[in-house]
Short mmCIF file of C-alpha atoms in Angstrom, two decimals:
data_model
loop_
_atom_site.label_atom_id
_atom_site.label_comp_id
_atom_site.label_asym_id
_atom_site.label_seq_id
_atom_site.Cartn_x
_atom_site.Cartn_y
_atom_site.Cartn_z
CA MET J 15 0.09 -0.01 0.17
CA THR J 16 1.10 3.14 -0.84
CA GLY J 17 2.95 5.20 2.12
CA ASN J 18 3.26 1.91 4.18
CA HIS J 19 6.80 1.10 3.08
CA GLU J 20 10.17 2.51 3.82
CA ALA J 21 11.99 5.34 0.97
CA ILE J 22 14.26 3.33 -0.89
CA ILE J 23 16.37 6.82 -1.21
CA GLU J 24 16.21 9.36 1.68
CA PRO J 25 14.40 12.92 0.66
CA GLU J 26 17.10 15.20 1.52
CA VAL J 27 19.02 12.59 -0.98
CA TRP J 28 16.42 12.53 -3.87
CA GLU J 29 16.42 16.81 -3.58
CA LEU J 30 20.27 16.71 -3.54
CA VAL J 31 20.12 14.38 -6.50
CA GLN J 32 17.43 17.06 -7.83
CA ARG J 33 19.21 20.05 -7.12
CA GLU J 34 22.42 18.49 -8.87
CA MET J 35 20.50 17.60 -11.94
CA GLU J 36 18.90 21.09 -12.80
CA ARG J 37 22.35 22.70 -11.55
CA ARG J 38 23.42 20.48 -15.06
CA LYS J 39 20.64 21.48 -16.95
CA SER J 40 21.68 25.37 -16.18
CA GLU J 41 24.75 24.55 -17.94
CA LYS J 42 23.61 24.25 -20.74
CA GLY J 43 24.95 21.34 -22.43
CA ARG J 44 28.94 21.64 -20.75
CA HIS J 45 28.52 18.65 -18.12
CA SER J 46 28.99 15.28 -20.14
CA GLY J 47 27.98 13.05 -17.25
CA VAL J 48 30.62 10.28 -18.44
CA ARG J 49 32.59 10.29 -15.36
CA LEU J 50 32.73 10.79 -11.76
CA PHE J 51 34.48 14.01 -11.46
CA SER J 52 32.68 15.63 -15.06
CA GLY J 53 31.49 19.47 -13.92
CA LYS J 54 33.63 18.91 -10.58
CA VAL J 55 36.58 19.95 -10.69
CA TYR J 56 37.72 23.55 -11.57
CA CYS J 57 41.36 25.06 -13.08
CA GLY J 58 42.85 27.65 -10.32
CA GLU J 59 44.24 29.64 -12.98
CA CYS J 60 41.59 30.47 -15.14
CA GLY J 61 38.34 29.04 -13.62
CA THR J 62 38.03 26.43 -16.77
CA ARG J 63 36.83 22.83 -16.02
CA LEU J 64 39.26 20.06 -16.57
CA GLY J 65 38.14 18.34 -19.14
CA SER J 66 39.17 14.22 -19.42
CA LYS J 67 41.32 12.74 -21.78
CA VAL J 68 42.31 9.21 -22.12
CA TRP J 69 46.01 8.48 -22.59
CA HIS J 70 47.37 5.06 -24.34
CA SER J 71 43.73 3.79 -24.77
CA THR J 72 44.73 0.96 -26.63
CA ASP J 73 46.80 -0.42 -24.42
CA LYS J 74 47.53 -1.56 -20.93
CA TYR J 75 48.89 1.74 -19.61
CA LYS J 76 45.24 2.99 -20.51
CA GLN J 77 44.83 5.53 -17.89
CA VAL J 78 42.12 8.76 -17.43
CA ILE J 79 43.42 12.36 -17.29
CA TRP J 80 42.21 15.62 -16.55
CA GLN J 81 43.23 19.24 -18.04
CA CYS J 82 42.31 22.42 -18.09
CA ASN J 83 40.14 22.79 -21.30
CA LYS J 84 41.56 26.03 -22.24
CA HIS J 85 45.12 24.88 -21.75
CA CYS J 86 45.35 24.08 -25.14
CA LYS J 87 43.26 26.90 -27.19
CA LYS J 88 44.93 28.86 -29.50
CA ASN J 89 43.99 32.32 -28.59
CA SER J 90 44.62 33.32 -24.68
CA PRO J 91 45.68 29.90 -23.56
CA CYS J 92 45.79 28.88 -20.07
CA LYS J 93 49.30 28.46 -18.76
CA ASN J 94 48.14 25.70 -15.87
CA GLY J 95 49.71 22.41 -18.29
CA MET J 96 49.19 20.06 -15.65
CA HIS J 97 47.49 16.96 -15.63
CA LEU J 98 45.84 15.04 -13.07
CA SER J 99 45.26 10.92 -12.87
CA ASP J 100 41.83 10.16 -11.64
CA GLU J 101 43.64 8.26 -8.65
CA GLU J 102 45.34 11.63 -8.04
CA LEU J 103 41.87 13.23 -7.62
CA LYS J 104 40.66 10.53 -5.62
CA ALA J 105 43.90 10.55 -3.11
CA ALA J 106 43.20 14.46 -2.64
CA VAL J 107 40.08 13.89 -2.03
CA LEU J 108 40.13 11.43 0.08
CA SER J 109 43.09 13.27 2.48
CA ALA J 110 40.91 16.42 1.96
CA THR J 111 37.65 14.10 3.48
CA ASN J 112 39.91 12.48 6.39
CA LYS J 113 40.75 16.26 7.35
CA LEU J 114 36.98 17.21 7.67
CA ILE J 115 36.01 14.33 9.59
CA GLU J 116 38.35 14.76 12.21
CA ASN J 117 37.77 17.73 12.63
CA LYS J 118 33.67 17.15 12.88
CA ASP J 119 32.80 18.00 15.75
CA GLU J 120 33.79 21.65 15.81
CA ILE J 121 32.55 22.05 11.73
CA LEU J 122 28.79 20.37 13.42
CA ASN J 123 28.67 22.81 15.87
CA SER J 124 30.32 25.84 14.10
CA PHE J 125 27.83 25.10 10.98
CA GLN J 126 24.78 24.23 13.52
CA GLU J 127 25.27 27.39 14.98
CA ILE J 128 25.52 29.74 11.52
CA VAL J 129 22.94 28.21 9.16
CA GLY J 130 20.19 29.54 10.22
CA GLY J 131 20.58 32.76 11.15
CA VAL J 132 23.10 33.44 7.69
CA TYR J 133 20.53 31.73 5.16
CA ASP J 134 17.15 32.58 6.44
CA THR J 135 14.82 33.24 3.74
CA HIS J 136 12.62 35.43 5.42
CA THR J 137 13.83 38.92 4.92
CA LEU J 138 13.51 38.02 1.07
CA GLU J 139 10.04 35.74 1.27
CA GLY J 140 8.46 39.07 2.55
CA GLU J 141 10.23 41.07 -0.64
CA LYS J 142 8.62 38.30 -2.96
CA ALA J 143 5.40 38.42 -1.31
CA LYS J 144 5.36 42.17 -1.57
CA LEU J 145 6.06 42.27 -5.15
CA GLU J 146 3.42 39.56 -5.79
CA SER J 147 1.05 41.92 -3.87
CA GLU J 148 1.87 45.07 -6.17
CA MET J 149 1.73 42.47 -9.48
CA ASP J 150 -1.63 41.47 -8.62
CA VAL J 151 -3.38 45.42 -7.89
CA CYS J 152 -1.25 46.31 -10.99
CA ALA J 153 -3.37 43.08 -12.82
CA LYS J 154 -6.34 44.39 -11.66
CA MET J 155 -5.79 47.91 -12.50
CA ILE J 156 -4.94 47.09 -16.30
CA GLU J 157 -8.05 44.84 -16.12
CA ASP J 158 -10.15 47.62 -15.38
CA LEU J 159 -8.66 49.71 -17.24
CA ILE J 160 -9.54 47.88 -20.15
CA ARG J 161 -13.07 47.74 -19.40
CA GLN J 162 -13.61 51.22 -18.48
CA ASN J 163 -12.47 51.73 -22.13
CA ALA J 164 -14.58 49.01 -24.12
CA ALA J 165 -17.53 50.17 -22.02
CA ILE J 166 -17.03 54.33 -22.16
CA PRO J 167 -15.17 56.34 -24.94
CA GLN J 168 -12.10 57.83 -23.89
CA ASP J 169 -9.03 59.77 -25.52
CA GLN J 170 -7.29 56.79 -26.69
CA SER J 171 -4.24 58.66 -26.22
CA GLU J 172 -5.22 59.31 -22.43
CA TYR J 173 -5.82 55.58 -21.98
CA GLN J 174 -2.55 54.18 -24.29
CA ALA J 175 -0.34 56.22 -21.77
CA LYS J 176 -2.07 55.11 -18.54
CA TYR J 177 -2.17 51.74 -20.05
CA GLU J 178 1.61 51.87 -21.22
CA ASP J 179 2.16 53.29 -17.57
CA LEU J 180 0.62 50.31 -16.01
CA GLU J 181 2.33 47.65 -18.12
CA ARG J 182 5.66 49.21 -17.62
CA PHE J 183 4.94 49.17 -13.73
CA TYR J 184 4.34 45.29 -14.00
CA ASN J 185 6.87 44.38 -15.47
CA GLU J 186 9.15 45.89 -13.42
CA LYS J 187 8.16 44.29 -10.89
CA LYS J 188 8.35 40.88 -12.97
CA ALA J 189 11.34 41.32 -13.56
CA ALA J 190 12.33 42.50 -10.07
CA LEU J 191 10.35 39.32 -8.88
CA ALA J 192 12.50 36.73 -11.12
CA LYS J 193 15.53 38.58 -9.24
CA VAL J 194 14.41 37.74 -5.93
CA GLU J 195 13.17 34.41 -6.34
CA GLY J 196 16.41 33.45 -8.12
CA LYS J 197 18.05 34.35 -4.99
CA LEU J 198 15.51 32.96 -2.67
CA LYS J 199 16.05 29.49 -4.50
CA LYS J 200 19.96 29.76 -4.49
CA MET J 201 19.87 30.33 -0.99
CA GLN J 202 17.45 27.70 -0.04
CA ALA J 203 19.35 25.24 -2.22
CA THR J 204 22.68 26.21 -0.60
CA LYS J 205 20.88 25.99 3.34
CA ALA J 206 19.63 22.32 1.88
CA ASP J 207 23.33 21.29 0.94
CA ILE J 208 24.44 22.42 3.85
CA LYS J 209 22.46 20.52 5.99
CA PHE J 210 22.42 17.49 3.69
CA CYS J 211 26.62 17.70 4.12
CA LEU J 212 26.10 18.06 7.69
CA LYS J 213 24.13 14.76 8.06
CA GLN J 214 26.30 13.14 6.01
CA LEU J 215 29.29 14.06 7.64
CA GLN J 216 27.90 13.32 11.40
CA LYS J 217 27.41 9.90 10.19
CA GLN J 218 30.76 9.54 9.82
CA ASP J 219 32.30 7.58 12.61
CA ARG J 220 36.01 6.75 11.52
CA LEU J 221 38.31 8.07 8.67
CA LEU J 222 38.06 6.81 5.67
CA GLN J 223 40.52 4.54 4.24
CA THR J 224 40.04 4.34 0.75
CA PHE J 225 38.04 6.75 -1.79
CA ASP J 226 34.43 6.22 -1.43
CA GLU J 227 32.30 7.17 -4.16
CA GLN J 228 29.12 7.91 -2.13
CA SER J 229 31.24 10.17 0.56
CA PHE J 230 32.40 11.96 -2.51
CA CYS J 231 28.93 12.48 -3.62
CA ALA J 232 27.57 13.31 -0.47
CA LEU J 233 30.08 15.85 0.43
CA VAL J 234 31.77 17.43 -2.03
CA ASP J 235 31.17 19.95 -4.32
CA HIS J 236 33.61 20.96 -5.83
CA ILE J 237 37.36 20.81 -6.59
CA THR J 238 39.87 23.48 -7.69
CA VAL J 239 43.54 22.85 -8.86
CA PHE J 240 46.03 25.00 -8.82
CA SER J 241 48.80 22.42 -8.97
CA LYS J 242 49.25 18.93 -7.98
CA GLU J 243 50.84 19.93 -5.08
CA ASP J 244 47.71 22.21 -4.12
CA ILE J 245 44.18 20.46 -4.99
CA ARG J 246 41.55 22.30 -3.04
CA ILE J 247 38.40 20.17 -2.17
CA THR J 248 35.50 22.47 -1.29
CA PHE J 249 32.73 20.79 0.38
CA ARG J 250 28.87 21.41 0.65
CA ASN J 251 28.82 23.06 3.68
CA GLY J 252 31.15 25.35 2.04
CA SER J 253 34.81 24.28 3.98
CA GLU J 254 37.74 24.41 1.83
CA ILE J 255 40.41 22.16 2.73
CA CYS J 256 44.02 21.69 0.64
CA SER J 257 44.71 18.14 0.19
#
């Protein structure tokens, strides 16, 4: 019977997947999704994503390497020409994740205190409600103006001027509402990511011995590579740890 069985996927995990899909959709096809690190690794020099390439694809030395997509561009190539293997990225993530776990009590305490305040959406929700109310009033005024013009002969120049003023006001509020909704959506998503990350971190009661794909997906937001010795892992709670 519906509603009487345990959920196969935790609600937080489901929401995380939906946000990730939305993020990839907004990137207009720039995310291939072929590999685990796709869309997650950025060049510290120019900010461009690192792309994957296969070396020695037909022999026993085959390996996947990651390199700045802008490095080989003819116009203004990136100076960061180093490359990383899958294993090097996994090692960096493993090291940073264990550092996060080692300090989890301090991280949990500090973030639990600030997440409610920093990501309080009440102000934006108030702005959203105000803009929606103003748009409703304006829409009603436009309807009344059109109705009056149809029922009673009016100076059409004056009517058109009033209509355009109301339409301009409505569109301004509509644009403002879109911005507020965008900020609100981003803040809600960030807050949800942080809460999810903290929940997953709380479950980690021991250091990881090997790279764990599930922990990576749950905890890591993105990776920024400056060099092989300087790989910075940014977790979903905003913490940045150098491996």
